[in-house]
Coordinates of C-alpha atoms in Angstrom, one line a residue:
M1 CA -0.6 -0.1 -0.1
S2 CA 1.4 3.5 -0.6
G3 CA 2.3 6.2 1.4
K4 CA -0.6 8.7 0.6
I5 CA -2.0 10.5 2.7
K6 CA -6.1 11.0 4.0
S7 CA -6.5 14.5 4.7
R8 CA -9.1 15.3 7.3
S9 CA -10.8 18.1 8.8
A10 CA -8.9 18.7 12.8
A11 CA -11.3 17.9 15.8
N12 CA -9.4 19.5 18.4
A13 CA -7.2 22.3 17.1
D14 CA -7.8 24.5 19.8
S15 CA -6.6 22.5 22.6
L16 CA -3.3 22.5 21.1
S17 CA -2.8 26.1 21.3
G18 CA -1.5 25.6 24.7
G19 CA 2.1 25.3 27.2
V20 CA 4.2 21.5 26.7
S21 CA 3.5 20.1 30.0
C22 CA 6.9 19.0 32.2
D23 CA 6.6 15.3 31.1
E24 CA 6.8 16.3 27.1
R25 CA 9.6 19.1 28.0
I26 CA 11.7 15.4 29.3
L27 CA 11.4 13.6 26.9
R28 CA 11.3 16.7 23.9
D29 CA 15.0 17.1 25.7
C30 CA 16.0 13.2 26.1
H31 CA 15.6 13.3 22.1
Q32 CA 17.2 17.0 21.5
I33 CA 20.5 15.1 23.5
Y34 CA 20.8 12.5 20.7
I35 CA 20.2 14.9 17.5
D36 CA 21.5 18.0 18.4
S37 CA 23.3 18.6 14.7
D38 CA 27.0 19.1 16.6
S39 CA 27.6 17.3 19.8
G40 CA 24.5 14.9 19.4
L41 CA 24.9 11.3 20.0
I42 CA 24.0 10.5 16.5
S43 CA 26.7 12.2 15.4
L44 CA 29.5 11.7 17.9
A45 CA 28.4 7.7 17.3
Q46 CA 28.4 8.2 13.3
S47 CA 32.1 9.3 13.7
V48 CA 32.9 6.3 15.2
G49 CA 31.7 4.1 12.5
V50 CA 28.0 2.8 14.4
T51 CA 24.6 3.8 13.4
L52 CA 22.3 4.6 15.8
L53 CA 18.7 5.6 16.0
P54 CA 17.5 9.3 18.3
P55 CA 14.6 8.3 21.0
R56 CA 11.8 8.1 20.7
K57 CA 9.5 11.4 21.4
K58 CA 6.5 9.5 22.8
I59 CA 6.1 6.0 24.7
T60 CA 5.2 3.3 22.8
V61 CA 1.8 0.8 24.4
M62 CA 0.6 -2.4 22.4
L63 CA -2.9 -3.6 23.0
M64 CA -3.3 -7.0 21.7
G65 CA -6.4 -9.6 22.9
N66 CA -8.8 -11.4 21.1
H67 CA -11.7 -9.6 18.4
S68 CA -13.7 -7.2 19.9
A69 CA -12.3 -7.6 23.4
G70 CA -12.1 -3.8 24.2
K71 CA -8.5 -2.5 22.5
S72 CA -10.2 -0.2 20.0
S73 CA -13.1 1.3 22.9
F74 CA -10.4 1.5 25.0
I75 CA -8.6 3.7 22.3
N76 CA -11.5 6.0 22.0
W77 CA -12.5 6.7 25.0
Y78 CA -8.5 8.0 26.0
V79 CA -8.8 10.2 22.7
E80 CA -12.0 11.2 24.0
E81 CA -12.6 11.0 19.7
H82 CA -13.6 8.0 17.2
I83 CA -10.9 7.2 15.5
Q84 CA -11.2 3.4 15.6
R85 CA -13.6 1.2 14.8
T86 CA -15.5 -0.8 16.9
G87 CA -18.1 -3.6 16.7
V88 CA -19.0 -7.5 17.6
A89 CA -16.7 -8.3 14.3
I90 CA -13.4 -8.0 14.3
E91 CA -12.1 -4.5 12.5
T92 CA -9.2 -3.9 13.4
Q93 CA -7.3 -6.5 10.2
G94 CA -3.8 -5.0 10.2
F95 CA -1.6 -3.1 12.9
S96 CA -2.1 0.4 13.8
F97 CA -0.7 3.2 15.4
V98 CA -2.8 6.0 16.8
T99 CA -1.5 9.1 17.7
S100 CA -1.0 12.4 18.6
G101 CA -0.2 15.5 15.8
R102 CA -1.0 19.4 14.9
K103 CA -3.9 17.9 12.2
R104 CA -5.3 14.9 11.5
E105 CA -4.5 12.6 9.3
S106 CA -4.4 9.2 8.0
L107 CA -1.1 7.8 7.0
T108 CA -0.8 4.6 5.4
G109 CA 2.1 2.0 4.1
N110 CA 5.3 3.3 3.6
A111 CA 4.2 7.0 5.2
T112 CA 3.9 4.9 8.6
L113 CA 7.0 3.2 8.4
H114 CA 8.1 6.8 7.4
L115 CA 7.1 8.0 10.6
Y116 CA 8.2 5.8 12.7
P117 CA 11.7 4.6 11.3
H118 CA 11.6 1.7 14.8
F119 CA 9.7 -0.5 13.2
R120 CA 11.3 -0.2 9.6
P121 CA 12.0 -4.2 10.5
L122 CA 8.0 -4.4 9.5
Q123 CA 8.5 -4.0 6.3
E124 CA 10.3 -8.0 6.7
F125 CA 7.1 -9.9 7.3
K126 CA 5.5 -10.4 4.2
G127 CA 2.3 -8.4 3.8
V128 CA 2.5 -6.6 7.0
S129 CA 3.1 -3.0 4.7
E130 CA 0.3 -3.2 3.4
Y131 CA -1.7 -3.6 6.4
L132 CA -0.6 -0.6 8.1
G133 CA -1.8 2.2 9.1
T134 CA -1.2 5.6 11.7
E135 CA -4.4 7.7 13.1
I136 CA -2.6 11.2 14.3
C137 CA -5.4 12.8 15.5
T138 CA -5.7 16.3 17.8
S139 CA -6.9 15.3 21.1
R140 CA -5.1 16.6 24.6
Q141 CA -7.3 14.3 26.5
K142 CA -5.7 12.4 29.7
R143 CA -1.9 11.5 28.9
F144 CA -2.0 11.2 25.3
S145 CA 0.2 13.8 23.8
L146 CA 2.8 11.7 25.5
V147 CA 1.7 7.9 24.2
T148 CA 1.7 5.9 20.6
F149 CA -1.4 3.5 21.4
V150 CA -0.6 0.8 18.4
D151 CA -3.5 -1.1 18.4
T152 CA -3.1 -5.2 16.9
P153 CA -6.3 -7.4 15.1
G154 CA -8.3 -9.3 17.1
L155 CA -6.9 -13.3 17.3
V156 CA -10.0 -15.9 16.8
D157 CA -9.0 -19.9 16.5
G158 CA -9.6 -22.3 14.3
D159 CA -9.7 -21.3 10.2
M160 CA -8.8 -17.9 10.4
K161 CA -6.7 -16.2 8.1
Y162 CA -4.3 -13.8 7.7
P163 CA -3.0 -11.9 5.0
F164 CA 0.4 -11.8 7.2
D165 CA 2.2 -14.5 10.1
V166 CA 0.5 -12.1 13.5
D167 CA 2.3 -14.3 15.7
Q168 CA 5.3 -13.2 14.9
A169 CA 4.6 -9.6 13.9
I170 CA 2.9 -9.0 17.9
L171 CA 6.1 -10.3 19.4
W172 CA 8.3 -8.5 17.2
L173 CA 5.9 -5.5 18.2
G174 CA 6.8 -6.4 21.6
K175 CA 10.2 -5.7 21.6
L176 CA 9.4 -2.6 20.9
C177 CA 7.1 -1.6 22.4
D178 CA 7.1 -0.5 26.2
L179 CA 4.1 -1.8 27.6
V180 CA 2.2 -4.1 26.3
L181 CA -1.5 -4.4 27.9
V182 CA -3.3 -8.0 26.8
F183 CA -7.7 -7.5 27.1
F184 CA -9.3 -10.4 27.8
D185 CA -13.4 -9.6 27.9
P186 CA -16.0 -11.8 29.5
M187 CA -17.6 -13.7 26.3
G188 CA -14.0 -14.7 24.9
Q189 CA -12.0 -14.6 29.1
A190 CA -8.6 -16.7 27.7
L191 CA -9.8 -19.4 25.9
C192 CA -8.1 -17.3 22.8
K193 CA -5.3 -20.4 22.2
R194 CA -3.2 -17.8 20.0
T195 CA -3.5 -16.0 22.4
L196 CA -2.1 -17.2 25.1
N197 CA 0.5 -18.5 23.0
I198 CA 1.5 -15.9 21.8
V199 CA 1.3 -14.0 25.6
E200 CA 3.6 -17.1 27.2
M201 CA 6.1 -15.9 24.4
L202 CA 6.0 -12.4 25.1
N203 CA 6.3 -13.6 29.0
E204 CA 10.1 -14.6 28.7
C205 CA 11.4 -12.1 27.4
Q206 CA 9.6 -8.9 28.0
G207 CA 7.3 -10.3 31.2
E208 CA 8.0 -6.3 32.6
K209 CA 5.9 -4.8 29.9
L210 CA 3.0 -6.8 30.6
R211 CA -0.1 -5.9 32.3
F212 CA -3.2 -8.2 32.4
Y213 CA -7.1 -6.4 31.8
L214 CA -10.7 -8.2 32.5
S215 CA -12.4 -6.1 29.9
K216 CA -16.1 -5.1 29.7
A217 CA -16.4 -5.5 33.1
D218 CA -19.5 -4.8 33.3
E219 CA -20.8 -6.8 31.1
A220 CA -20.1 -9.7 33.1
G221 CA -22.8 -9.6 35.6
S222 CA -22.8 -9.3 38.2
E223 CA -19.9 -9.0 41.1
S224 CA -20.4 -12.8 41.7
D225 CA -20.2 -13.4 38.1
R226 CA -17.4 -11.6 37.6
Q227 CA -15.2 -13.0 40.3
R228 CA -16.1 -16.2 38.6
V229 CA -15.3 -15.3 35.0
M230 CA -11.5 -13.8 36.8
M231 CA -11.7 -17.1 38.5
Q232 CA -12.1 -19.1 34.6
I233 CA -9.6 -17.0 33.4
V234 CA -6.7 -17.3 35.9
Q235 CA -7.2 -20.6 35.5
E236 CA -6.7 -20.9 31.7
L237 CA -3.6 -18.3 33.1
C238 CA -2.2 -20.8 35.2
K239 CA -2.2 -23.9 32.7
R240 CA 1.2 -21.8 31.0
P241 CA 3.9 -23.2 33.2
G242 CA 5.2 -19.7 31.7
L243 CA 2.6 -17.6 33.2
N244 CA 2.2 -19.1 36.2
K245 CA 3.8 -17.2 38.6
C246 CA 3.1 -14.6 41.9
G247 CA 2.5 -11.7 42.0
F248 CA -1.1 -11.8 39.2
D249 CA -3.0 -8.4 38.6
M250 CA -5.1 -8.8 36.5
P251 CA -7.7 -5.1 36.9
T252 CA -11.5 -4.9 36.0
I253 CA -11.6 -2.4 33.4
Y254 CA -15.1 -0.8 31.6
I255 CA -15.6 1.8 29.3
P256 CA -18.0 4.4 31.4
N257 CA -21.5 5.0 29.4
P258 CA -22.8 7.9 31.5
N259 CA -26.2 7.2 29.3
K260 CA -26.8 3.4 30.6
S261 CA -28.5 4.5 33.9
S262 CA -31.2 5.9 31.6
M263 CA -31.9 3.7 29.2
D264 CA -32.2 0.9 31.4
N265 CA -34.8 3.3 33.4
R266 CA -36.5 3.5 29.9
R267 CA -37.0 0.2 29.0
A268 CA -38.0 -1.1 32.4
R269 CA -40.6 1.4 32.0
C270 CA -42.1 -0.1 28.7
K271 CA -42.1 -3.6 30.5
G272 CA -44.0 -2.5 33.4
C273 CA -46.0 0.2 31.1
V274 CA -47.3 -2.8 28.9
L275 CA -47.3 -5.8 31.7
G276 CA -49.5 -3.2 33.7
L277 CA -52.0 -2.3 30.8
L278 CA -52.1 -6.6 30.1
G279 CA -53.4 -6.3 34.2
F280 CA -55.9 -4.2 33.8
C281 CA -57.3 -5.8 30.2
V282 CA -58.3 -8.6 31.9
P283 CA -60.7 -7.6 34.2
L284 CA -62.2 -5.1 32.4
L285 CA -62.8 -7.4 29.9
M286 CA -64.8 -9.6 32.2
L287 CA -66.6 -7.0 33.5
A288 CA -67.5 -5.7 29.3
F289 CA -68.3 -9.4 29.0
L290 CA -70.4 -10.1 32.4
V291 CA -72.2 -6.1 32.2
L292 CA -73.3 -7.6 28.3
G293 CA -74.3 -10.5 29.7
S294 CA -76.3 -9.3 33.0
L295 CA -78.1 -5.2 30.6
S296 CA -81.0 -6.7 27.6
K297 CA -80.2 -4.8 24.3
E298 CA -83.0 -2.6 25.4
V299 CA -81.0 -0.7 28.0
L300 CA -77.9 -1.2 26.0
D301 CA -78.9 1.2 23.2
M302 CA -80.4 3.3 25.4
T303 CA -76.9 4.0 27.0
L304 CA -75.0 3.5 24.4
G305 CA -76.6 3.6 21.5
P306 CA -76.8 1.2 18.3
N307 CA -74.1 1.6 16.7
G308 CA -71.8 1.7 20.8
T309 CA -74.3 -1.8 20.9
E310 CA -72.8 -3.2 17.6
A311 CA -69.3 -2.2 18.3
L312 CA -69.5 -2.7 22.1
S313 CA -70.7 -6.7 20.6
L314 CA -68.3 -6.6 17.8
Y315 CA -65.4 -6.4 20.0
L316 CA -65.8 -8.1 23.4
S317 CA -67.2 -11.9 20.5
P318 CA -64.2 -13.4 20.4
V319 CA -64.1 -12.8 24.3
V320 CA -67.5 -14.6 24.2
K321 CA -67.5 -17.6 21.9
A322 CA -64.2 -18.2 24.1
F323 CA -66.2 -17.6 27.7
E324 CA -68.7 -20.1 26.2
S325 CA -66.9 -22.7 25.2
V326 CA -65.5 -23.8 28.3
P327 CA -68.0 -25.9 30.1
V328 CA -70.8 -24.4 33.3
Q329 CA -68.9 -27.0 35.2
H330 CA -65.0 -24.6 34.6
Q331 CA -66.1 -21.1 34.2
L332 CA -66.5 -20.0 37.6
Y333 CA -62.4 -21.8 38.0
C334 CA -61.8 -20.1 34.7
S335 CA -62.7 -16.7 36.1
G336 CA -60.7 -17.6 39.3
G337 CA -58.0 -18.4 36.5
L338 CA -58.4 -15.0 34.5
V339 CA -58.6 -13.0 37.8
L340 CA -55.3 -15.1 39.1
L341 CA -53.0 -14.0 35.9
S342 CA -54.2 -10.6 36.9
F343 CA -52.8 -10.2 39.7
I344 CA -49.8 -11.5 38.4
L345 CA -49.3 -9.6 35.9
L346 CA -49.9 -6.8 37.9
L347 CA -47.2 -7.4 40.3
L348 CA -44.8 -8.3 37.8
A349 CA -45.5 -4.8 36.6
R350 CA -45.0 -3.7 39.2
L351 CA -41.3 -6.0 39.9
F352 CA -40.1 -4.1 36.1
F353 CA -41.3 -1.0 36.8
R354 CA -38.3 -0.3 38.8
T355 CA -35.6 2.2 38.5
R356 CA -31.7 2.8 38.6
P357 CA -32.2 6.6 40.2
T358 CA -30.2 8.9 38.1
L359 CA -28.5 12.6 39.3
S360 CA -30.9 15.0 38.1
G361 CA -29.1 17.8 35.9
R362 CA -29.0 20.0 39.4
Q363 CA -28.0 17.3 41.1
K364 CA -24.9 16.9 38.8
R365 CA -23.9 20.2 38.5
Q366 CA -24.0 20.5 42.0
L367 CA -21.9 17.7 42.5
Q368 CA -19.4 19.0 39.8
E369 CA -18.9 22.7 41.7
K370 CA -18.2 19.7 44.5
L371 CA -15.3 18.4 42.5
E372 CA -13.6 21.5 41.4
Y373 CA -13.4 22.7 45.5
V374 CA -12.0 19.3 46.1
Q375 CA -9.8 19.8 43.1
E376 CA -9.1 23.5 43.9
V377 CA -9.2 24.3 47.2
V378 CA -8.7 21.2 49.7
K379 CA -5.7 19.7 47.4
N380 CA -3.7 22.9 47.7
K381 CA -5.0 23.3 51.2
K382 CA -4.0 20.1 51.9
K383 CA 0.1 20.8 49.9
N384 CA 0.0 24.1 52.1
L385 CA -0.7 21.5 55.4
Y386 CA 1.5 19.0 54.7
E387 CA 4.6 21.1 54.4
E388 CA 3.7 23.4 57.0
Y389 CA 3.8 20.2 59.7
L390 CA 7.8 19.2 57.8
R391 CA 9.2 22.0 57.9
Q392 CA 8.6 20.9 62.0
S393 CA 10.9 18.2 61.4
V394 CA 13.2 19.0 58.9
A395 CA 15.5 21.3 57.4
D396 CA 15.3 24.1 54.7
H397 CA 17.5 23.1 51.8
D398 CA 15.6 19.6 52.1
M399 CA 12.1 20.9 51.6
D400 CA 13.3 22.7 48.4

C-alpha cells in the first residue's frame, strides 16, 4: 500500500495552543541530546562508525487480545474521539498506530514507516506493510500527547487466516513497545489458544512489560459473576507454566456509559407499562362481558346507542365465544384463573417498573461544583498543611 495521506478536518485543533507539559519537555530534551547537529550522540556515533537511532519522543503502548475485547474502544475512550472502528466483528485487521499531532490525518503504508523509523523492519514480514496505518488526531486529553497506541488485530482460533504472520509480527512489536496491555473480555475470556501462545512467548523475554486486564467488566453481570469470570481466566493462564507466577494482577475495567442507566430505566418503564396494561385489560374484559350478558339489548341501546352496542358486541365476540366454549361447571374456575393472571401481571408490572436511581441535572451540577472545590481548594490546603507540618521536623533545604 502506498504512502498516501488522507486529509481530514481537525477535531479540536484549538487545544494545541496550550503550553508543553513537564513530561513532554523531558522526553523532548532526551530526544534533543541525540539529534543535536553539533554534539548530539548520533553525530558522535557516526564519527566512530556506529549507527544510532534517536529515542522515541513518546511512550509506545501496544494493545492485544481476542477479537471484540475492547482494544479499539479503549483507545477511543482515552483520546475522547472516535478514531478506531468498533464492533462485535473483527474490525481491526492490521496494525494501527494512533498518535497525537497538529492536524487530523490518516497515514498508510510507507508513510507510517517513514514516521516511525524504529518500526521499518516490519517490512520484512510479508504482507504487513499493506495492513499498516497511522491515525493522527489533535486530541490533548489525558496524557495522550505522551503516548502512541498500537492497535493489533483481534486474535481468533480455528481456520481464520491472516494476510501476514500475525504471531511473529506481534512478538516483534512487543520487543520494541514500552508497554503491552493484554485484554480479556467476559465472553472470550482466556480461551483463545493463539492469544495465550503469544502472551506466553512475550512473557519469556518481555514479562515486565505485560499488563493484564479484564475489559468490559460491566457486561459480566453481578460481582459474583465477575469473580467467576476472573477465576476462569486465571485458571486458563495458570495452565501455562510461563504465566503461572506469583503476584499476578488483573484489574477490571470498562468504558463508562453515562446514558446506560437512563436507557435501562426507559426499558424498565416500557416493560412495566405493557404488563400493567395487560393486567388491567383482563378484569376490564371480564367486567364488560358481565355487563353485556346481564343487561338487555334495549338498555344497552339506550345507554350506548345502536352503534355503540354493535361495536361493543363486535369487539367482545371473541371473548364471548371463548368463554362459552368452556363447560359451565368450569367457568367459575376459569374466571378465578383470569383474576389470578391479572394479579400476577400487575405484580410483574410493579417488579419491572423498578428503576435505577439517576442524578438530575441539578445534582450533577452540584457534584461538579464540589469536585472543583476539592481539586482547587482542598488539595492546595492539604499541600500547604503538609509543608507546614514537615518544616517542624526537617531542615529548610530538604523542603526545597
